[in-house]
Amino acid sequence: MTKLYLIRHAQAQGNLENRFQGLTDRDLTPLGHQQIGRLAERFRDVPLNAVYTSPLKRTQGTAAGVVRYNGLTPAVEPGIIEINGGIFEDMLIDDLCTKEPYMSFFRLYRENPGEFQGADGGESFYQVHDRMAQAVDAIAAAHPNQEVAVVSHGCAIRCYLTYAAGLEVPDYLQIPPLDNTAVSCVIYQDDGTISVEYMNDSSHLPEEEKSLASSVLRPFREVSCK
């Protein structure tokens, strides 16, 4: 079997400012660097064989923490990048929630992912679901009987976990929002079946470093499985 760890990036400036980051390439925050230090300790003794990262700075910086103690070089994989938000890119979430012409469109994004078709050139959840499934399946196929870390983004990982859990795109909201540096784990069996071992485990962070608690997504359903 192959074990994959899906890791959301550490806090970036867009998270701190409550912006829709998407493909906007913002730097990590001081808290983000603290979270990466905790993540590095979590993976110090995990026998990883490979690490993959999306091309953005916030994921590459996080991946550098994952490999801090094992000498691996993260491989950049464009297929695991965050959703292209189109017109939403780098906008304040408060504005998306309260100002037209964004508000009605953003409501679909937040509440009805199956009907959201992409914002002015951006991606739909179906597109992200399909490319994440294809990219992560390919990573697993390239590493039979190994352990691999995949450093990606909140929406992208949730789309993949929807697939791995055997759910459909309209069921995306059943996957909980992921905290910065939260780890989810999936197992690929030799027969091709996928099982989700746990999701959104941020137990390596003290409570004061869990950045999701301040998100506009509150109240949210946090799942932390050991």
Backbone as CSV, one residue per row, in Angstrom:
resi,resn,N_x,N_y,N_z,CA_x,CA_y,CA_z,C_x,C_y,C_z
1,MET,0.842,-1.192,0.000,0.000,0.000,0.000,0.879,1.245,0.000
2,THR,0.296,2.365,-0.383,0.979,3.657,-0.379,0.239,4.591,0.572
3,LYS,0.999,5.251,1.433,0.408,6.189,2.390,0.746,7.613,1.953
4,LEU,-0.286,8.439,1.812,-0.111,9.834,1.431,-0.576,10.749,2.556
5,TYR,0.242,11.737,2.863,-0.117,12.784,3.807,-0.436,14.052,3.017
6,LEU,-1.675,14.494,3.092,-2.093,15.726,2.426,-2.003,16.861,3.441
7,ILE,-1.169,17.851,3.160,-0.866,18.895,4.143,-1.259,20.258,3.568
8,ARG,-2.093,20.981,4.300,-2.390,22.355,3.896,-1.216,23.250,4.299
9,HIS,-0.964,24.262,3.495,0.130,25.193,3.761,-0.064,25.945,5.083
10,ALA,1.015,26.521,5.587,0.976,27.361,6.786,0.295,28.698,6.471
11,GLN,-0.001,29.443,7.530,-0.705,30.712,7.350,0.084,31.662,6.451
12,ALA,-0.585,32.200,5.448,-0.011,33.198,4.549,-0.701,34.539,4.775
13,GLN,-0.139,35.579,4.180,-0.653,36.920,4.420,-2.121,37.048,4.046
14,GLY,-2.515,36.373,2.985,-3.914,36.420,2.591,-4.841,35.820,3.631
15,ASN,-4.399,34.760,4.323,-5.194,34.201,5.424,-5.343,35.220,6.537
16,LEU,-4.233,35.868,6.880,-4.250,36.843,7.970,-5.166,38.014,7.645
17,GLU,-5.148,38.458,6.396,-5.959,39.607,5.980,-7.371,39.200,5.571
18,ASN,-7.673,37.918,5.645,-8.996,37.395,5.305,-9.345,37.686,3.849
19,ARG,-8.434,37.308,2.958,-8.617,37.479,1.530,-8.813,36.125,0.857
20,PHE,-9.404,36.164,-0.332,-9.487,34.974,-1.169,-8.149,34.849,-1.874
21,GLN,-7.331,33.886,-1.458,-5.992,33.801,-2.021,-5.962,33.118,-3.381
22,GLY,-6.554,31.928,-3.487,-6.528,31.241,-4.763,-5.115,31.132,-5.303
23,LEU,-4.894,31.642,-6.498,-3.579,31.611,-7.122,-2.723,32.816,-6.752
24,THR,-3.275,33.753,-5.963,-2.500,34.915,-5.531,-1.354,34.438,-4.646
25,ASP,-0.140,34.828,-4.981,1.055,34.242,-4.362,1.558,35.135,-3.227
26,ARG,0.977,34.964,-2.052,1.313,35.791,-0.892,2.346,35.087,-0.015
27,ASP,3.113,35.898,0.717,4.153,35.365,1.604,3.552,34.751,2.864
28,LEU,4.319,33.904,3.508,3.949,33.356,4.804,4.044,34.432,5.875
29,THR,3.247,34.285,6.930,3.269,35.213,8.060,4.223,34.703,9.140
30,PRO,4.551,35.540,10.131,5.331,35.030,11.268,4.679,33.824,11.933
31,LEU,3.346,33.858,12.092,2.661,32.686,12.651,2.834,31.489,11.727
32,GLY,2.774,31.715,10.417,2.976,30.627,9.480,4.324,29.951,9.656
33,HIS,5.367,30.742,9.895,6.694,30.160,10.109,6.744,29.368,11.418
34,GLN,6.019,29.827,12.437,5.938,29.057,13.682,5.245,27.720,13.427
35,GLN,4.156,27.760,12.666,3.430,26.530,12.360,4.313,25.544,11.597
36,ILE,5.135,26.068,10.692,6.028,25.199,9.921,7.050,24.526,10.836
37,GLY,7.528,25.261,11.840,8.444,24.637,12.803,7.787,23.475,13.528
38,ARG,6.531,23.621,13.913,5.792,22.530,14.573,5.594,21.359,13.606
39,LEU,5.279,21.685,12.359,5.072,20.643,11.354,6.367,19.865,11.105
40,ALA,7.490,20.584,11.072,8.784,19.915,10.873,9.035,18.890,11.971
41,GLU,8.719,19.244,13.211,8.905,18.307,14.322,7.975,17.109,14.170
42,ARG,6.767,17.343,13.702,5.823,16.231,13.512,6.372,15.210,12.525
43,PHE,7.047,15.702,11.475,7.531,14.797,10.431,8.996,14.411,10.599
44,ARG,9.595,14.773,11.718,11.011,14.480,11.927,11.318,13.000,11.753
45,ASP,10.480,12.136,12.297,10.758,10.699,12.277,9.830,9.917,11.356
46,VAL,9.102,10.615,10.492,8.237,9.929,9.531,9.088,9.527,8.327
47,PRO,9.088,8.258,7.948,9.975,7.780,6.873,9.452,8.130,5.480
48,LEU,9.451,9.401,5.162,8.953,9.838,3.863,9.920,9.438,2.749
49,ASN,9.342,9.054,1.624,10.137,8.727,0.436,10.138,9.848,-0.596
50,ALA,9.142,10.738,-0.522,9.054,11.844,-1.465,8.118,12.900,-0.902
51,VAL,8.308,14.137,-1.355,7.441,15.250,-0.972,7.122,16.047,-2.231
52,TYR,5.852,16.352,-2.413,5.399,17.149,-3.551,4.767,18.434,-3.031
53,THR,4.935,19.516,-3.789,4.370,20.797,-3.391,3.766,21.501,-4.594
54,SER,2.731,22.280,-4.345,2.222,23.159,-5.393,3.260,24.251,-5.659
55,PRO,3.143,24.984,-6.763,4.180,25.955,-7.129,4.191,27.245,-6.308
56,LEU,3.189,27.496,-5.474,3.084,28.793,-4.807,4.010,28.880,-3.594
57,LYS,4.354,30.128,-3.221,5.332,30.346,-2.153,4.868,29.759,-0.821
58,ARG,3.581,29.851,-0.532,3.106,29.398,0.774,3.203,27.873,0.919
59,THR,3.064,27.151,-0.195,3.215,25.702,-0.125,4.682,25.293,-0.183
60,GLN,5.464,25.966,-0.999,6.883,25.619,-1.073,7.582,25.882,0.261
61,GLY,7.208,26.977,0.927,7.781,27.247,2.244,7.375,26.203,3.265
62,THR,6.136,25.739,3.169,5.656,24.699,4.085,6.349,23.372,3.802
63,ALA,6.516,23.041,2.532,7.193,21.800,2.168,8.638,21.790,2.661
64,ALA,9.271,22.966,2.678,10.645,23.048,3.193,10.703,22.617,4.655
65,GLY,9.634,22.892,5.412,9.579,22.426,6.798,9.389,20.925,6.889
66,VAL,8.566,20.371,6.005,8.317,18.925,6.022,9.614,18.152,5.816
67,VAL,10.513,18.674,4.970,11.759,17.950,4.653,12.951,18.418,5.496
68,ARG,12.697,19.229,6.502,13.789,19.839,7.268,14.766,18.814,7.820
69,TYR,14.261,17.659,8.247,15.119,16.685,8.922,15.416,15.433,8.093
70,ASN,14.932,15.376,6.848,15.143,14.127,6.106,15.936,14.283,4.811
71,GLY,16.296,15.493,4.439,17.168,15.686,3.293,16.520,15.548,1.933
72,LEU,15.217,15.361,1.879,14.535,15.270,0.593,14.415,16.651,-0.060
73,THR,14.278,16.653,-1.363,14.014,17.884,-2.112,12.587,17.823,-2.634
74,PRO,11.706,18.746,-2.218,10.332,18.705,-2.698,10.252,18.888,-4.210
75,ALA,9.378,18.117,-4.823,9.125,18.228,-6.263,7.899,19.117,-6.476
76,VAL,8.010,20.071,-7.379,6.895,20.979,-7.675,5.923,20.286,-8.632
77,GLU,4.648,20.250,-8.248,3.605,19.607,-9.044,2.479,20.620,-9.309
78,PRO,2.392,21.175,-10.521,1.361,22.174,-10.825,-0.066,21.664,-10.636
79,GLY,-0.285,20.366,-10.747,-1.636,19.820,-10.664,-2.271,19.917,-9.294
80,ILE,-1.470,20.233,-8.257,-2.030,20.310,-6.899,-2.118,21.752,-6.405
81,ILE,-2.130,22.709,-7.354,-2.250,24.120,-6.992,-3.675,24.417,-6.527
82,GLU,-3.864,25.578,-5.893,-5.177,25.968,-5.372,-6.136,26.318,-6.506
83,ILE,-7.419,26.393,-6.174,-8.438,26.790,-7.140,-8.118,28.175,-7.703
84,ASN,-8.307,28.315,-9.010,-8.217,29.626,-9.646,-9.507,30.366,-9.351
85,GLY,-9.414,31.436,-8.552,-10.614,32.154,-8.132,-11.134,33.160,-9.123
86,GLY,-10.433,33.360,-10.246,-10.919,34.321,-11.229,-11.125,35.690,-10.614
87,ILE,-12.317,36.209,-10.729,-12.643,37.545,-10.244,-12.499,37.678,-8.720
88,PHE,-12.520,36.567,-8.001,-12.391,36.608,-6.544,-10.957,36.857,-6.071
89,GLU,-9.970,36.657,-6.947,-8.577,36.639,-6.521,-8.179,37.887,-5.725
90,ASP,-7.613,37.627,-4.539,-7.049,38.629,-3.633,-8.078,39.604,-3.083
91,MET,-9.354,39.312,-3.249,-10.382,40.194,-2.684,-10.615,39.865,-1.221
92,LEU,-11.009,40.869,-0.455,-11.386,40.647,0.932,-12.650,39.793,0.990
93,ILE,-12.653,38.809,1.875,-13.830,37.956,2.017,-15.042,38.781,2.431
94,ASP,-14.845,39.787,3.270,-15.967,40.645,3.676,-16.636,41.282,2.461
95,ASP,-15.837,41.719,1.489,-16.416,42.330,0.286,-17.140,41.291,-0.560
96,LEU,-16.586,40.099,-0.662,-17.245,39.049,-1.428,-18.586,38.667,-0.817
97,CYS,-18.683,38.786,0.498,-19.910,38.400,1.197,-20.975,39.496,1.181
98,THR,-20.574,40.744,0.903,-21.519,41.856,1.110,-21.718,42.752,-0.097
99,LYS,-20.903,42.641,-1.139,-20.979,43.581,-2.253,-21.266,42.863,-3.559
100,GLU,-22.223,43.420,-4.316,-22.480,42.922,-5.658,-21.514,43.596,-6.631
101,PRO,-21.147,42.945,-7.740,-21.752,41.718,-8.282,-21.183,40.433,-7.706
102,TYR,-20.390,40.518,-6.632,-19.703,39.335,-6.118,-20.572,38.483,-5.206
103,MET,-21.458,39.123,-4.457,-22.120,38.466,-3.331,-22.917,37.222,-3.756
104,SER,-23.719,37.339,-4.795,-24.553,36.203,-5.210,-23.695,35.053,-5.715
105,PHE,-22.635,35.403,-6.458,-21.741,34.397,-7.001,-20.959,33.706,-5.887
106,PHE,-20.520,34.503,-4.910,-19.744,33.927,-3.816,-20.613,33.057,-2.924
107,ARG,-21.903,33.383,-2.833,-22.806,32.531,-2.057,-22.858,31.126,-2.653
108,LEU,-22.870,31.034,-3.980,-22.819,29.716,-4.612,-21.521,28.998,-4.243
109,TYR,-20.413,29.711,-4.288,-19.114,29.125,-3.940,-19.139,28.569,-2.526
110,ARG,-19.722,29.310,-1.598,-19.722,28.916,-0.188,-20.771,27.861,0.131
111,GLU,-21.932,27.921,-0.533,-23.063,27.120,-0.095,-23.512,26.048,-1.086
112,ASN,-23.130,26.155,-2.348,-23.617,25.204,-3.347,-22.514,24.913,-4.359
113,PRO,-21.453,24.227,-3.926,-20.286,24.018,-4.805,-20.613,23.279,-6.083
114,GLY,-21.628,22.441,-6.075,-21.985,21.719,-7.282,-22.527,22.616,-8.378
115,GLU,-23.065,23.773,-8.003,-23.630,24.707,-8.976,-22.667,25.825,-9.342
116,PHE,-21.581,25.969,-8.593,-20.613,27.043,-8.855,-19.811,26.704,-10.116
117,GLN,-19.791,27.630,-11.062,-19.196,27.331,-12.364,-17.857,28.022,-12.620
118,GLY,-17.307,28.700,-11.631,-16.046,29.412,-11.849,-16.310,30.891,-12.019
119,ALA,-15.479,31.701,-11.399,-15.719,33.139,-11.343,-14.889,33.863,-12.398
120,ASP,-15.531,34.242,-13.514,-14.886,35.071,-14.534,-13.525,34.516,-14.946
121,GLY,-13.534,33.317,-15.476,-12.295,32.681,-15.909,-11.684,31.754,-14.881
122,GLY,-12.255,31.705,-13.695,-11.752,30.815,-12.662,-12.263,29.395,-12.838
123,GLU,-11.878,28.536,-11.906,-12.241,27.124,-11.985,-13.530,26.818,-11.233
124,SER,-14.198,25.773,-11.651,-15.308,25.203,-10.889,-14.757,24.161,-9.926
125,PHE,-15.583,23.754,-8.975,-15.186,22.679,-8.070,-14.989,21.368,-8.833
126,TYR,-15.754,21.159,-9.889,-15.579,19.954,-10.694,-14.188,19.921,-11.322
127,GLN,-13.723,21.069,-11.820,-12.398,21.116,-12.436,-11.293,20.844,-11.410
128,VAL,-11.415,21.443,-10.228,-10.404,21.218,-9.200,-10.444,19.768,-8.729
129,HIS,-11.643,19.248,-8.532,-11.818,17.844,-8.135,-11.118,16.909,-9.122
130,ASP,-11.334,17.124,-10.409,-10.786,16.220,-11.418,-9.264,16.324,-11.510
131,ARG,-8.723,17.538,-11.492,-7.267,17.647,-11.626,-6.550,17.189,-10.366
132,MET,-7.144,17.419,-9.191,-6.535,16.923,-7.961,-6.555,15.406,-7.921
133,ALA,-7.675,14.803,-8.313,-7.753,13.342,-8.345,-6.708,12.772,-9.292
134,GLN,-6.589,13.369,-10.463,-5.620,12.888,-11.450,-4.190,13.043,-10.935
135,ALA,-3.880,14.216,-10.368,-2.515,14.480,-9.916,-2.123,13.592,-8.738
136,VAL,-3.007,13.456,-7.757,-2.661,12.673,-6.566,-2.658,11.178,-6.896
137,ASP,-3.571,10.733,-7.732,-3.519,9.335,-8.186,-2.175,9.027,-8.852
138,ALA,-1.693,9.965,-9.671,-0.420,9.757,-10.362,0.745,9.721,-9.381
139,ILE,0.694,10.575,-8.364,1.736,10.565,-7.330,1.743,9.215,-6.616
140,ALA,0.564,8.742,-6.236,0.483,7.444,-5.549,1.005,6.326,-6.438
141,ALA,0.663,6.361,-7.714,1.104,5.308,-8.631,2.617,5.307,-8.800
142,ALA,3.233,6.482,-8.648,4.686,6.590,-8.809,5.454,6.132,-7.572
143,HIS,4.738,5.880,-6.472,5.411,5.525,-5.215,4.737,4.330,-4.540
144,PRO,4.704,3.186,-5.197,4.078,2.015,-4.579,4.801,1.623,-3.296
145,ASN,4.003,1.320,-2.273,4.526,0.846,-0.992,5.472,1.854,-0.329
146,GLN,5.196,3.130,-0.536,6.004,4.181,0.076,5.117,5.164,0.822
147,GLU,5.768,6.113,1.526,5.062,7.180,2.236,5.456,8.511,1.610
148,VAL,4.437,9.313,1.278,4.647,10.532,0.506,3.838,11.668,1.120
149,ALA,4.431,12.856,1.162,3.718,14.055,1.604,3.358,14.902,0.391
150,VAL,2.156,15.447,0.394,1.662,16.301,-0.683,1.204,17.613,-0.040
151,VAL,1.922,18.691,-0.321,1.631,19.987,0.305,0.823,20.829,-0.669
152,SER,-0.403,21.122,-0.289,-1.330,21.790,-1.200,-2.123,22.849,-0.434
153,HIS,-3.379,23.019,-0.800,-4.189,24.151,-0.341,-5.550,23.671,0.159
154,GLY,-6.220,24.548,0.896,-7.466,24.171,1.548,-8.539,23.654,0.616
155,CYS,-8.920,24.454,-0.370,-9.972,24.027,-1.291,-9.517,22.829,-2.115
156,ALA,-8.280,22.865,-2.581,-7.775,21.771,-3.412,-7.775,20.446,-2.656
157,ILE,-7.294,20.462,-1.409,-7.261,19.222,-0.629,-8.673,18.744,-0.314
158,ARG,-9.575,19.665,0.005,-10.951,19.256,0.294,-11.606,18.629,-0.940
159,CYS,-11.314,19.169,-2.124,-11.825,18.551,-3.357,-11.265,17.142,-3.511
160,TYR,-9.971,16.984,-3.240,-9.382,15.646,-3.347,-9.992,14.699,-2.313
161,LEU,-10.156,15.153,-1.071,-10.720,14.291,-0.032,-12.158,13.906,-0.352
162,THR,-12.895,14.785,-1.036,-14.232,14.432,-1.505,-14.150,13.207,-2.419
163,TYR,-13.188,13.246,-3.320,-12.953,12.123,-4.230,-12.508,10.875,-3.466
164,ALA,-11.524,11.023,-2.580,-10.970,9.871,-1.871,-12.007,9.213,-0.967
165,ALA,-12.933,10.001,-0.440,-13.974,9.468,0.438,-15.140,8.869,-0.338
166,GLY,-15.071,8.896,-1.662,-16.142,8.322,-2.476,-17.366,9.205,-2.580
167,LEU,-17.196,10.510,-2.330,-18.293,11.457,-2.404,-18.297,12.144,-3.768
168,GLU,-19.374,12.866,-4.041,-19.485,13.629,-5.281,-19.223,15.108,-4.998
169,VAL,-18.982,15.874,-6.057,-18.661,17.298,-5.893,-19.713,18.044,-5.058
170,PRO,-21.018,17.816,-5.259,-21.989,18.527,-4.419,-21.860,18.210,-2.924
171,ASP,-21.127,17.130,-2.579,-20.933,16.751,-1.175,-19.688,17.390,-0.570
172,TYR,-19.039,18.267,-1.307,-17.783,18.895,-0.876,-17.862,19.459,0.545
173,LEU,-18.989,20.056,0.899,-19.118,20.697,2.212,-19.132,19.690,3.358
174,GLN,-19.236,18.399,3.052,-19.117,17.391,4.109,-17.682,17.248,4.607
175,ILE,-16.730,17.716,3.819,-15.326,17.710,4.231,-15.065,18.987,5.019
176,PRO,-14.560,18.908,6.234,-14.426,20.109,7.071,-13.365,21.055,6.540
177,PRO,-13.520,22.349,6.786,-12.439,23.292,6.493,-11.157,22.857,7.201
178,LEU,-10.030,23.068,6.556,-8.746,22.584,7.053,-7.933,23.724,7.649
179,ASP,-7.348,23.481,8.806,-6.503,24.487,9.430,-5.155,24.551,8.700
180,ASN,-4.464,25.654,8.878,-3.124,25.770,8.300,-2.195,24.726,8.903
181,THR,-1.487,24.019,8.054,-0.588,22.882,8.331,-1.321,21.632,8.809
182,ALA,-2.655,21.617,8.758,-3.386,20.401,9.126,-3.030,19.265,8.167
183,VAL,-2.978,18.056,8.715,-2.583,16.866,7.957,-3.781,15.935,7.801
184,SER,-3.983,15.469,6.578,-4.951,14.412,6.302,-4.190,13.234,5.704
185,CYS,-4.665,12.035,5.958,-3.925,10.853,5.520,-4.840,9.918,4.747
186,VAL,-4.362,9.471,3.575,-5.104,8.494,2.783,-4.191,7.320,2.459
187,ILE,-4.816,6.170,2.291,-4.099,4.938,1.958,-4.574,4.442,0.597
188,TYR,-3.623,4.207,-0.307,-3.910,3.558,-1.585,-3.534,2.090,-1.447
189,GLN,-4.514,1.216,-1.550,-4.258,-0.214,-1.509,-3.750,-0.712,-2.858
190,ASP,-3.164,-1.898,-2.861,-2.619,-2.453,-4.100,-3.692,-2.674,-5.162
191,ASP,-4.933,-2.851,-4.745,-6.005,-3.068,-5.715,-6.604,-1.761,-6.242
192,GLY,-6.013,-0.616,-5.818,-6.465,0.672,-6.314,-7.486,1.370,-5.440
193,THR,-7.998,0.701,-4.428,-8.964,1.342,-3.549,-8.267,2.363,-2.646
194,ILE,-9.021,3.381,-2.272,-8.495,4.467,-1.448,-9.312,4.534,-0.169
195,SER,-8.639,4.688,0.955,-9.338,4.891,2.216,-8.769,6.122,2.907
196,VAL,-9.646,6.898,3.527,-9.233,8.081,4.284,-9.012,7.653,5.729
197,GLU,-7.764,7.723,6.189,-7.432,7.328,7.557,-7.823,8.414,8.560
198,TYR,-7.518,9.647,8.245,-7.941,10.782,9.084,-7.844,12.051,8.259
199,MET,-8.475,13.108,8.754,-8.405,14.393,8.066,-8.356,15.537,9.077
200,ASN,-7.722,16.628,8.651,-7.666,17.877,9.412,-7.076,17.691,10.801
201,ASP,-5.985,16.959,10.889,-5.315,16.752,12.173,-4.281,17.858,12.369
202,SER,-4.577,18.775,13.264,-3.642,19.857,13.591,-3.130,19.716,15.018
203,SER,-3.041,18.478,15.495,-2.653,18.228,16.880,-1.210,18.643,17.182
204,HIS,-0.406,18.884,16.140,0.963,19.351,16.368,1.007,20.831,16.748
205,LEU,-0.125,21.542,16.597,-0.180,22.970,16.920,-0.817,23.195,18.280
206,PRO,-0.247,24.088,19.098,-0.969,24.518,20.300,-2.185,25.339,19.884
207,GLU,-3.149,25.445,20.764,-4.405,26.113,20.414,-4.181,27.530,19.905
208,GLU,-3.221,28.246,20.485,-3.011,29.635,20.101,-2.393,29.785,18.711
209,GLU,-1.947,28.686,18.110,-1.376,28.745,16.761,-2.303,28.174,15.701
210,LYS,-3.516,27.809,16.097,-4.479,27.286,15.131,-5.229,28.456,14.509
211,SER,-4.856,28.798,13.293,-5.339,30.034,12.687,-6.765,29.959,12.177
212,LEU,-7.325,28.781,11.956,-8.666,28.677,11.404,-9.726,29.227,12.351
213,ALA,-9.447,29.264,13.633,-10.436,29.716,14.606,-10.890,31.145,14.353
214,SER,-10.071,31.954,13.675,-10.436,33.344,13.412,-11.052,33.546,12.031
215,SER,-11.320,32.462,11.312,-11.809,32.553,9.943,-13.281,32.930,9.881
216,VAL,-13.686,33.530,8.752,-15.101,33.815,8.533,-15.891,32.535,8.335
217,LEU,-15.229,31.399,8.258,-15.942,30.136,8.114,-16.588,29.692,9.423
218,ARG,-16.300,30.365,10.534,-16.939,29.991,11.784,-18.455,30.182,11.672
219,PRO,-19.288,29.368,12.341,-18.839,28.179,13.072,-18.505,27.060,12.093
220,PHE,-17.443,26.357,12.334,-17.029,25.300,11.442,-16.938,23.989,12.214
221,ARG,-16.930,22.921,11.479,-16.835,21.593,12.086,-15.409,21.112,11.933
222,GLU,-14.645,21.207,12.998,-13.244,20.761,12.939,-13.186,19.286,13.303
223,VAL,-12.483,18.527,12.486,-12.280,17.104,12.738,-10.807,16.877,12.989
224,SER,-10.474,16.307,14.117,-9.073,16.011,14.424,-8.985,14.562,14.825
225,CYS,-8.480,13.725,13.938,-8.379,12.301,14.180,-6.921,11.938,14.403
226,LYS,-6.642,11.116,15.361,-5.257,10.724,15.636,-4.925,9.458,14.859
